Short mmCIF file of C-alpha atoms in Angstrom, two decimals:
data_model
loop_
_atom_site.label_atom_id
_atom_site.label_comp_id
_atom_site.label_asym_id
_atom_site.label_seq_id
_atom_site.Cartn_x
_atom_site.Cartn_y
_atom_site.Cartn_z
CA MET U 1 -65.08 188.83 -81.54
CA THR U 2 -65.33 190.41 -78.10
CA HIS U 3 -64.21 194.00 -77.65
CA ILE U 4 -60.76 193.45 -76.00
CA GLY U 5 -59.74 191.08 -79.33
CA LEU U 6 -61.02 194.18 -81.66
CA SER U 7 -58.90 196.67 -79.66
CA LEU U 8 -55.98 194.39 -79.68
CA LEU U 9 -56.45 193.84 -83.54
CA ALA U 10 -56.79 197.83 -84.16
CA LEU U 11 -53.69 198.09 -82.13
CA LEU U 12 -51.49 195.74 -83.86
CA ALA U 13 -52.76 197.23 -87.19
CA ASP U 14 -51.92 200.79 -86.00
CA ASP U 15 -48.30 201.40 -88.15
CA SER U 16 -47.30 204.92 -87.16
CA THR U 17 -44.15 205.79 -85.71
CA PRO U 18 -44.11 207.68 -82.36
CA SER U 19 -42.77 211.21 -82.80
CA PRO U 20 -39.70 212.22 -81.04
CA SER U 21 -39.72 213.92 -78.12
CA PRO U 22 -39.31 217.56 -78.14
CA THR U 23 -36.30 217.92 -75.57
CA PHE U 24 -34.17 215.42 -76.56
CA ASN U 25 -31.32 215.26 -73.34
CA PRO U 26 -28.16 213.42 -74.82
CA ASP U 27 -26.78 212.66 -71.43
CA THR U 28 -29.73 209.93 -71.04
CA VAL U 29 -28.86 208.26 -74.37
CA THR U 30 -24.55 208.31 -73.81
CA PRO U 31 -23.10 207.00 -70.62
CA GLY U 32 -20.86 210.44 -70.04
CA THR U 33 -17.88 210.81 -68.31
CA ILE U 34 -18.34 207.86 -65.98
CA GLY U 35 -19.13 205.17 -68.13
CA PHE U 36 -15.88 206.34 -70.19
CA VAL U 37 -13.88 206.26 -66.70
CA ILE U 38 -14.92 203.07 -65.84
CA THR U 39 -14.74 201.82 -69.06
CA LEU U 40 -11.00 203.20 -69.23
CA PHE U 41 -10.68 201.27 -65.85
CA VAL U 42 -12.03 197.79 -67.03
CA ALA U 43 -9.68 197.72 -70.25
CA VAL U 44 -6.68 199.10 -68.23
CA GLY U 45 -7.01 196.33 -65.73
CA ALA U 46 -7.57 193.95 -68.43
CA VAL U 47 -4.41 195.03 -70.09
CA LEU U 48 -2.40 194.34 -66.46
CA LEU U 49 -4.27 191.24 -66.24
CA ILE U 50 -2.69 190.08 -69.60
CA ILE U 51 0.84 191.42 -69.22
CA ASP U 52 1.15 189.26 -65.72
CA MET U 53 -0.20 186.24 -67.21
CA VAL U 54 2.18 186.73 -69.91
CA ARG U 55 5.23 187.42 -67.61
CA ARG U 56 3.64 184.05 -65.58
CA ILE U 57 3.89 182.04 -68.45
CA ARG U 58 7.38 182.83 -69.54
CA ARG U 59 8.46 182.24 -66.07
CA VAL U 60 6.87 178.89 -65.96
CA ASN U 61 8.48 177.80 -69.60
CA LEU U 62 11.64 179.42 -68.54
CA LYS U 63 12.24 176.88 -65.63
CA GLN U 64 10.62 173.82 -67.50
CA GLN U 65 13.79 174.63 -69.85
CA VAL U 66 15.97 174.97 -67.14
CA LYS U 67 14.84 171.73 -65.52
CA GLU U 68 14.87 169.85 -69.06
CA LYS U 69 19.05 171.23 -69.40
CA LEU U 70 19.76 170.12 -66.13
CA ASP U 71 18.22 166.39 -66.68
CA ALA U 72 20.03 166.27 -69.87
CA GLU U 73 23.35 167.10 -68.75
CA GLU U 74 22.85 165.12 -65.81
CA ALA U 75 21.89 161.89 -68.47
CA ALA U 76 25.36 162.90 -70.26
CA ALA U 77 27.34 162.91 -67.21
CA ALA U 78 25.91 159.23 -66.19
CA ALA U 79 26.18 158.04 -69.73
CA ALA U 80 29.89 159.29 -69.54
CA LEU U 81 31.03 158.03 -66.17
CA LYS U 82 28.75 154.95 -67.39
CA ARG U 83 31.24 154.26 -70.73
CA LYS U 84 34.19 155.42 -68.45
CA GLY U 85 33.56 152.44 -66.10
CA ASN U 86 32.76 150.10 -68.61
CA ARG U 87 36.26 151.14 -70.70
CA ASN U 88 38.00 150.27 -67.27
CA GLY U 89 36.42 146.91 -66.49
CA LYS U 90 33.97 148.39 -63.58
CA SER U 91 30.29 147.17 -64.14
CA GLY U 92 27.98 149.64 -63.87
CA GLY U 93 29.07 153.46 -62.55
CA SER U 94 27.48 156.07 -60.24
CA LEU U 95 27.27 159.48 -60.35
CA PRO U 96 29.91 160.56 -57.29
CA GLY U 97 27.99 162.03 -54.52
CA PRO U 98 29.00 164.13 -51.40
CA LYS U 99 32.14 162.66 -49.34
CA LYS U 100 31.06 161.13 -46.43
CA ASN U 101 33.14 161.56 -43.37
#
């Protein structure tokens, strides 16, 4: 083996753990106040976005329900008008529109 191979093998075989540094600084391993503030802003922003999204989805669902209700009322009115027209001997019926002058 070469000298580099033996050195690498000795380095890999070394099982010692490094000793901790005598001057431990907690600011080097914690995010501190700035990290907390940034995390707080991200969390508040996410909550506000979720609330806005839920509000918009509810609005779309409500508009769809109103549209379906109006369509059902129009269909019922058209069916009633058609039944009334068939009873009077008329063929078919239509919804009354705006008066034309």
